[in-house]
Tab-separated table of C-alpha atoms in Angstrom:
chain	number	residue	atom	x	y	z
K	54	SER	CA	4.209	27.175	4.487
K	55	ALA	CA	3.665	24.851	7.414
K	56	LEU	CA	7.392	25.151	8.169
K	57	ALA	CA	7.303	28.949	8.398
K	58	GLY	CA	8.362	30.304	11.766
K	59	VAL	CA	10.005	27.087	12.925
K	60	GLY	CA	13.233	28.148	14.591
K	61	ASN	CA	15.004	24.813	14.965
K	62	GLU	CA	14.593	21.076	14.608
K	63	ARG	CA	13.505	20.648	18.230
K	64	ASN	CA	10.549	22.942	17.674
K	65	VAL	CA	9.291	21.124	14.597
K	66	PHE	CA	9.659	17.650	16.129
K	67	ALA	CA	8.236	18.423	19.557
K	68	TYR	CA	4.697	17.564	20.589
K	69	VAL	CA	2.552	20.391	21.879
K	70	THR	CA	-0.068	20.532	24.610
K	71	SER	CA	-1.778	23.697	23.370
K	72	GLY	CA	-1.927	25.760	20.218
K	73	ASP	CA	-0.644	24.670	16.816
K	74	GLY	CA	1.181	21.414	16.158
K	75	PHE	CA	1.045	17.663	16.702
K	76	TYR	CA	-0.389	16.307	19.958
K	77	ALA	CA	0.565	13.028	21.584
K	78	ASP	CA	-2.871	11.563	20.781
K	79	GLY	CA	-2.303	12.064	17.038
K	80	SER	CA	-4.239	15.313	16.694
K	81	PHE	CA	-2.888	18.180	14.608
K	82	ILE	CA	-4.064	21.744	15.147
K	83	GLN	CA	-3.480	24.816	13.002
K	84	HIS	CA	-4.789	28.340	13.492
K	85	ASN	CA	-5.198	27.528	17.191
K	86	THR	CA	-8.624	25.867	17.084
K	87	HIS	CA	-8.913	23.834	13.882
K	88	ALA	CA	-8.355	20.148	13.069
K	89	TYR	CA	-5.912	20.146	10.170
K	90	THR	CA	-4.034	16.842	9.914
K	91	GLY	CA	-5.148	16.507	6.290
K	92	GLY	CA	-4.258	20.125	5.482
K	93	TYR	CA	-1.462	22.004	7.205
K	94	GLY	CA	-0.284	18.825	8.948
K	95	LEU	CA	-0.031	17.170	5.557
K	96	TYR	CA	2.035	20.034	4.147
K	97	LEU	CA	4.326	19.856	7.161
K	98	ILE	CA	5.127	16.160	6.905
K	99	ASN	CA	5.407	16.325	3.116
K	100	GLU	CA	7.904	19.208	3.145
K	101	LEU	CA	9.752	17.827	6.142
K	102	ALA	CA	10.163	14.431	4.459
K	103	VAL	CA	11.950	16.092	1.536
K	104	VAL	CA	14.342	17.945	3.842
K	105	LEU	CA	15.044	14.906	6.022
K	106	GLU	CA	15.746	12.692	3.029
K	107	ALA	CA	18.078	15.306	1.565
K	108	VAL	CA	20.255	15.445	4.696
K	109	ALA	CA	20.134	11.731	5.555
K	110	GLY	CA	23.616	10.208	5.316
K	111	THR	CA	25.300	13.613	5.091
K	112	PRO	CA	27.219	15.618	7.708
K	113	TRP	CA	23.927	17.454	8.319
K	114	ASN	CA	22.013	14.305	9.183
K	115	ILE	CA	19.482	14.878	11.965
K	116	THR	CA	20.591	13.246	15.197
K	117	ASP	CA	18.000	14.780	17.497
K	118	PRO	CA	16.016	11.980	19.213
K	119	GLY	CA	12.877	13.985	18.445
K	120	LEU	CA	13.137	12.668	14.886
K	121	ALA	CA	11.422	9.510	16.167
K	122	ASN	CA	8.278	11.597	16.587
K	123	VAL	CA	8.003	11.885	12.801
K	124	TYR	CA	7.584	8.119	12.605
K	125	ARG	CA	4.957	8.300	15.357
K	126	TRP	CA	3.062	10.898	13.335
K	127	VAL	CA	2.713	8.393	10.507
K	128	ASP	CA	1.314	5.744	12.853
K	129	ASP	CA	-0.776	7.898	15.183
K	130	ALA	CA	-1.840	10.940	13.164
K	131	PHE	CA	-2.058	9.966	9.488
K	132	ASP	CA	-2.617	6.214	9.322
K	133	PRO	CA	-5.935	6.271	11.261
K	134	LEU	CA	-7.338	8.936	8.911
K	135	LEU	CA	-6.546	7.093	5.675
K	136	TYR	CA	-9.180	4.982	3.948
K	137	ARG	CA	-8.296	3.177	0.711
K	138	GLY	CA	-6.018	5.937	-0.492
K	139	GLY	CA	-8.006	8.949	0.711
K	140	ILE	CA	-7.570	11.086	3.817
K	141	MET	CA	-10.756	11.963	5.669
K	142	SER	CA	-12.461	15.297	5.035
K	143	HIS	CA	-13.010	16.105	8.687
K	144	SER	CA	-9.265	16.670	9.072
K	145	GLN	CA	-8.955	19.116	6.154
K	146	GLY	CA	-10.509	22.268	7.601
K	147	ARG	CA	-11.665	24.848	5.090
K	148	GLU	CA	-9.717	23.146	2.295
K	149	ILE	CA	-12.673	20.877	1.512
K	150	SER	CA	-14.226	23.881	-0.242
K	151	ARG	CA	-11.384	24.376	-2.694
K	152	SER	CA	-11.996	23.654	-6.339
K	153	GLY	CA	-10.439	20.384	-7.371
K	154	SER	CA	-9.714	19.221	-3.831
K	155	SER	CA	-10.509	15.612	-3.001
K	156	GLU	CA	-9.853	13.123	-0.246
K	157	HIS	CA	-7.913	10.910	-2.625
K	158	GLY	CA	-5.804	13.730	-4.027
K	159	TYR	CA	-4.800	14.794	-0.524
K	160	GLY	CA	-4.440	11.184	0.559
K	161	HIS	CA	-1.966	10.531	-2.213
K	162	VAL	CA	0.178	13.420	-0.988
K	163	ALA	CA	0.235	11.736	2.425
K	164	LEU	CA	1.154	8.370	0.904
K	165	GLY	CA	3.942	9.937	-1.140
K	166	ALA	CA	5.349	11.555	1.994
K	167	ILE	CA	5.153	8.278	3.922
K	168	ALA	CA	6.913	6.426	1.097
K	169	ARG	CA	9.666	9.050	1.153
K	170	ILE	CA	10.050	8.747	4.925
K	171	ALA	CA	10.481	4.991	4.479
K	172	ARG	CA	13.676	5.731	2.515
K	173	PHE	CA	15.490	7.013	5.617
K	174	ALA	CA	13.491	5.572	8.547
K	175	PRO	CA	14.871	2.760	10.733
K	176	PRO	CA	14.346	-0.665	9.093
K	177	ALA	CA	11.324	-1.755	11.147
K	178	ASP	CA	9.548	1.570	10.633
K	179	ALA	CA	10.456	1.624	6.944
K	180	ALA	CA	9.034	-1.863	6.379
K	181	ARG	CA	5.798	-0.919	8.136
K	182	PHE	CA	5.437	2.276	6.108
K	183	ARG	CA	6.002	0.517	2.775
K	184	ALA	CA	3.353	-2.074	3.647
K	185	LEU	CA	0.967	0.769	4.538
K	186	VAL	CA	1.600	2.584	1.258
K	187	LYS	CA	1.182	-0.573	-0.812
K	188	GLN	CA	-2.103	-1.405	0.905
K	189	HIS	CA	-3.666	1.989	0.212
K	190	VAL	CA	-2.372	2.425	-3.332
K	191	GLN	CA	-3.608	-1.030	-4.345
K	192	ALA	CA	-6.975	-0.529	-2.622
K	193	ASP	CA	-7.663	2.858	-4.222
K	194	ALA	CA	-9.957	2.072	-7.144
K	195	PHE	CA	-11.009	5.734	-7.440
K	196	ARG	CA	-7.693	7.403	-8.286
K	197	ASN	CA	-4.642	5.712	-9.776
K	198	PHE	CA	-1.584	6.825	-7.839
K	199	ILE	CA	1.081	6.324	-10.499
K	200	SER	CA	-0.820	8.048	-13.288
K	201	SER	CA	-1.897	11.025	-11.173
K	202	ALA	CA	1.054	11.654	-8.848
K	203	PRO	CA	3.957	14.014	-9.569
K	204	LEU	CA	6.910	12.201	-11.095
K	205	ALA	CA	8.972	12.488	-7.916
K	206	SER	CA	6.302	10.715	-5.864
K	207	ALA	CA	5.532	8.137	-8.539
K	208	ALA	CA	9.234	7.278	-8.758
K	209	ILE	CA	9.298	6.526	-5.035
K	210	VAL	CA	6.033	4.579	-4.842
K	211	LYS	CA	6.325	2.464	-7.993
K	212	PRO	CA	9.305	0.426	-6.715
K	213	ILE	CA	7.259	-0.369	-3.616
K	214	LEU	CA	4.414	-1.655	-5.780
K	215	ASP	CA	6.812	-3.670	-7.951
K	216	ASP	CA	8.712	-5.190	-5.031
K	217	THR	CA	7.235	-8.632	-4.334
K	218	ALA	CA	9.081	-8.684	-1.010
K	219	VAL	CA	6.841	-5.861	0.197
K	220	VAL	CA	3.526	-7.362	1.268
K	221	ALA	CA	0.560	-5.008	1.513
K	222	ARG	CA	-0.697	-5.078	5.053
K	223	ALA	CA	-4.294	-5.755	6.002
K	224	PRO	CA	-6.432	-2.645	6.566
K	225	ARG	CA	-5.908	-1.150	9.997
K	226	GLN	CA	-8.732	-1.636	12.482
K	227	GLY	CA	-9.457	0.268	15.659
K	228	LEU	CA	-11.276	3.149	17.289
K	229	PHE	CA	-9.331	6.391	17.434
K	230	VAL	CA	-10.321	9.323	19.631
K	231	PHE	CA	-8.396	12.485	18.798
K	232	GLY	CA	-9.143	14.446	21.929
K	233	GLY	CA	-6.850	17.275	20.914
K	234	MET	CA	-8.965	18.088	17.856
K	235	ASP	CA	-12.454	16.729	18.694
K	236	ARG	CA	-12.447	14.037	16.033
K	237	VAL	CA	-13.347	10.337	16.242
K	238	VAL	CA	-12.630	7.581	13.700
K	239	ALA	CA	-13.678	3.928	13.647
K	240	GLN	CA	-11.710	1.768	11.196
K	241	ARG	CA	-13.159	-1.678	10.473
K	242	GLY	CA	-11.365	-2.871	7.361
K	243	ASP	CA	-14.043	-2.762	4.671
K	244	TRP	CA	-15.739	0.282	6.188
K	245	ALA	CA	-14.937	3.246	8.401
K	246	TYR	CA	-16.936	5.878	10.253
K	247	ALA	CA	-15.811	9.345	11.265
K	248	VAL	CA	-17.394	12.048	13.421
K	249	SER	CA	-16.517	15.737	13.611
K	250	LEU	CA	-17.212	17.495	16.922
K	251	SER	CA	-16.519	20.910	18.468
K	252	SER	CA	-16.075	22.518	21.862
K	253	LYS	CA	-14.653	25.570	23.611
K	254	ARG	CA	-11.264	24.308	22.352
K	255	ILE	CA	-12.101	23.406	18.749
K	256	SER	CA	-14.142	25.533	16.343
K	257	LYS	CA	-17.169	24.226	14.492
K	258	TYR	CA	-15.518	25.180	11.196
K	259	GLU	CA	-13.064	27.613	9.637
K	260	SER	CA	-13.887	30.194	6.994
K	261	ILE	CA	-11.231	32.701	5.951
K	262	ASN	CA	-10.048	34.074	2.613
K	263	GLY	CA	-13.552	33.640	1.207
K	264	GLU	CA	-13.417	29.849	1.622
K	265	ASN	CA	-15.843	27.402	3.264
K	266	LEU	CA	-18.594	29.993	3.567
K	267	ARG	CA	-21.255	27.408	4.443
K	268	GLY	CA	-19.451	25.105	6.829
K	269	TRP	CA	-21.848	26.057	9.623
K	270	TYR	CA	-22.595	22.502	10.807
K	271	LEU	CA	-19.321	20.712	10.150
K	272	GLY	CA	-18.504	20.538	13.863
K	273	ASP	CA	-22.012	19.731	15.057
K	274	GLY	CA	-21.544	15.978	14.861
K	275	ALA	CA	-21.167	15.650	11.096
K	276	ALA	CA	-20.717	11.956	10.317
K	277	TYR	CA	-18.967	10.226	7.427
K	278	LEU	CA	-19.506	6.621	6.363
K	279	TYR	CA	-16.746	5.088	4.244
K	280	ASN	CA	-17.404	1.887	2.285
K	281	GLY	CA	-16.920	0.599	-1.244
K	282	ASP	CA	-18.162	3.863	-2.798
K	283	LEU	CA	-14.788	5.583	-2.919
K	284	ALA	CA	-16.185	8.509	-4.904
K	285	GLN	CA	-18.521	9.508	-2.076
K	286	TYR	CA	-16.510	12.436	-0.677
K	287	SER	CA	-14.171	13.005	-3.616
K	288	ASP	CA	-16.445	13.379	-6.656
K	289	ALA	CA	-17.714	16.967	-6.189
K	290	TYR	CA	-19.337	16.097	-2.862
K	291	TRP	CA	-18.802	19.415	-1.114
K	292	PRO	CA	-19.982	21.709	-3.933
K	293	THR	CA	-23.226	19.728	-4.219
K	294	VAL	CA	-24.178	18.544	-0.721
K	295	ASP	CA	-26.901	20.503	1.102
K	296	PRO	CA	-24.925	22.367	3.820
K	297	TYR	CA	-28.100	22.472	5.956
K	298	ARG	CA	-28.483	18.686	5.911
K	299	LEU	CA	-25.128	17.139	6.652
K	300	ALA	CA	-25.379	13.565	7.910
K	301	GLY	CA	-25.323	13.254	11.676
K	302	VAL	CA	-26.012	16.836	12.708
K	303	THR	CA	-28.804	18.338	14.797
K	304	LEU	CA	-30.040	21.616	13.342
K	305	ASP	CA	-33.020	23.859	12.649
K	306	ASN	CA	-34.497	25.375	9.505
K	307	ARG	CA	-33.501	29.031	9.857
K	308	PRO	CA	-31.466	30.540	7.028
K	309	ARG	CA	-27.793	31.132	7.817
K	310	ALA	CA	-25.664	33.943	6.423
K	311	ASP	CA	-22.496	33.041	4.583
K	312	ALA	CA	-19.538	33.086	6.953
K	313	GLY	CA	-17.908	36.466	7.282
K	314	THR	CA	-20.985	38.395	6.138
K	315	SER	CA	-22.396	39.038	9.618
K	316	SER	CA	-20.603	39.099	12.978
K	317	PRO	CA	-16.892	38.178	13.170
K	318	ASN	CA	-17.576	35.103	15.315
K	319	THR	CA	-19.337	33.407	12.400
K	320	ARG	CA	-15.883	32.825	10.891
K	321	ASP	CA	-14.466	30.948	13.869
K	322	PRO	CA	-17.315	29.721	16.082
K	323	ARG	CA	-16.631	27.797	19.256
K	324	THR	CA	-19.051	26.742	21.964
K	325	THR	CA	-18.792	27.196	25.716
K	326	LYS	CA	-18.729	23.430	26.281
K	327	SER	CA	-15.758	21.380	27.473
K	328	TRP	CA	-17.439	17.952	27.690
K	329	VAL	CA	-16.536	16.645	24.253
K	330	GLY	CA	-14.510	13.538	23.461
K	331	GLY	CA	-14.518	9.815	24.043
K	332	SER	CA	-13.028	6.787	25.721
K	333	LEU	CA	-11.611	3.502	24.461
K	334	VAL	CA	-11.757	-0.161	25.404
K	335	ASP	CA	-8.830	-2.256	24.101
K	336	GLY	CA	-8.379	0.136	21.189
K	337	LEU	CA	-11.227	-1.355	19.191
K	338	TYR	CA	-14.413	-0.239	20.952
K	339	GLY	CA	-15.467	2.822	22.872
K	340	ALA	CA	-17.862	5.714	23.124
K	341	ALA	CA	-17.838	9.361	22.142
K	342	GLY	CA	-20.107	12.248	23.005
K	343	MET	CA	-20.583	15.983	22.766
K	344	ASP	CA	-22.338	18.519	24.963
K	345	HIS	CA	-23.987	20.163	21.976
K	346	GLU	CA	-24.499	23.900	21.757
K	347	ALA	CA	-26.119	25.210	18.606
K	348	ALA	CA	-25.063	28.549	17.148
K	349	GLN	CA	-27.197	31.474	18.335
K	350	SER	CA	-29.752	29.074	19.822
């Protein structure tokens, strides 16, 4: 559980500057060196939303000012990674290799959590979250939320869809540099572009428990183009894509051993480079780069 080991509410709400947790720039790290907003970060906010809703309006209501950070997570960590109902693969770590996993399945968990948070958030935040949820659910032509979601989530989201007073917002636009997890996202309304990088801080990929055995190049600049083809990364993309030829990466032709079958560092590879990241101009434009270091080369 993403909540395991959390000693008190201040710990779970607080931003971190190293190690696991949410960073002020919207990054989420788990297992020390892996980008995991769409994995462990998703489990955290989903489980936390249930607990917070349960205690809202009771004698156990959370009064810690750190609760406001949860609303910031929606805006800064999750919203930039959502595209028409799906949450981007480059934030899901090794979970992209799991049977049945999909960007839209995971994205719907995020939307359900955000809709639940809107039930106890301050009015301005709640209105913004409902408009976000309505936008993504209506724009997702790949996976129908109501027919695929658990009943508890469907019961929360359907009233938002039926409420004519809730106006779906326009798609969010901007350039987002997640320096804490070496990820970059450009959102432009009818398309988006994402890049997955790595450094001495962030591993190229994670492979444990026999999962993601061929993620060798995921952190070598792997690029994702999102457009009207919503099935692109959700319809058995990862079991069928050539792991040697991911879009955007620089590589060679030598055969690679499955992760975990040779030296231990093949399961959690980082480079020696610190110059990785990007800069922004007015939140819409910018540049990103990586001092690239290939594995064993």
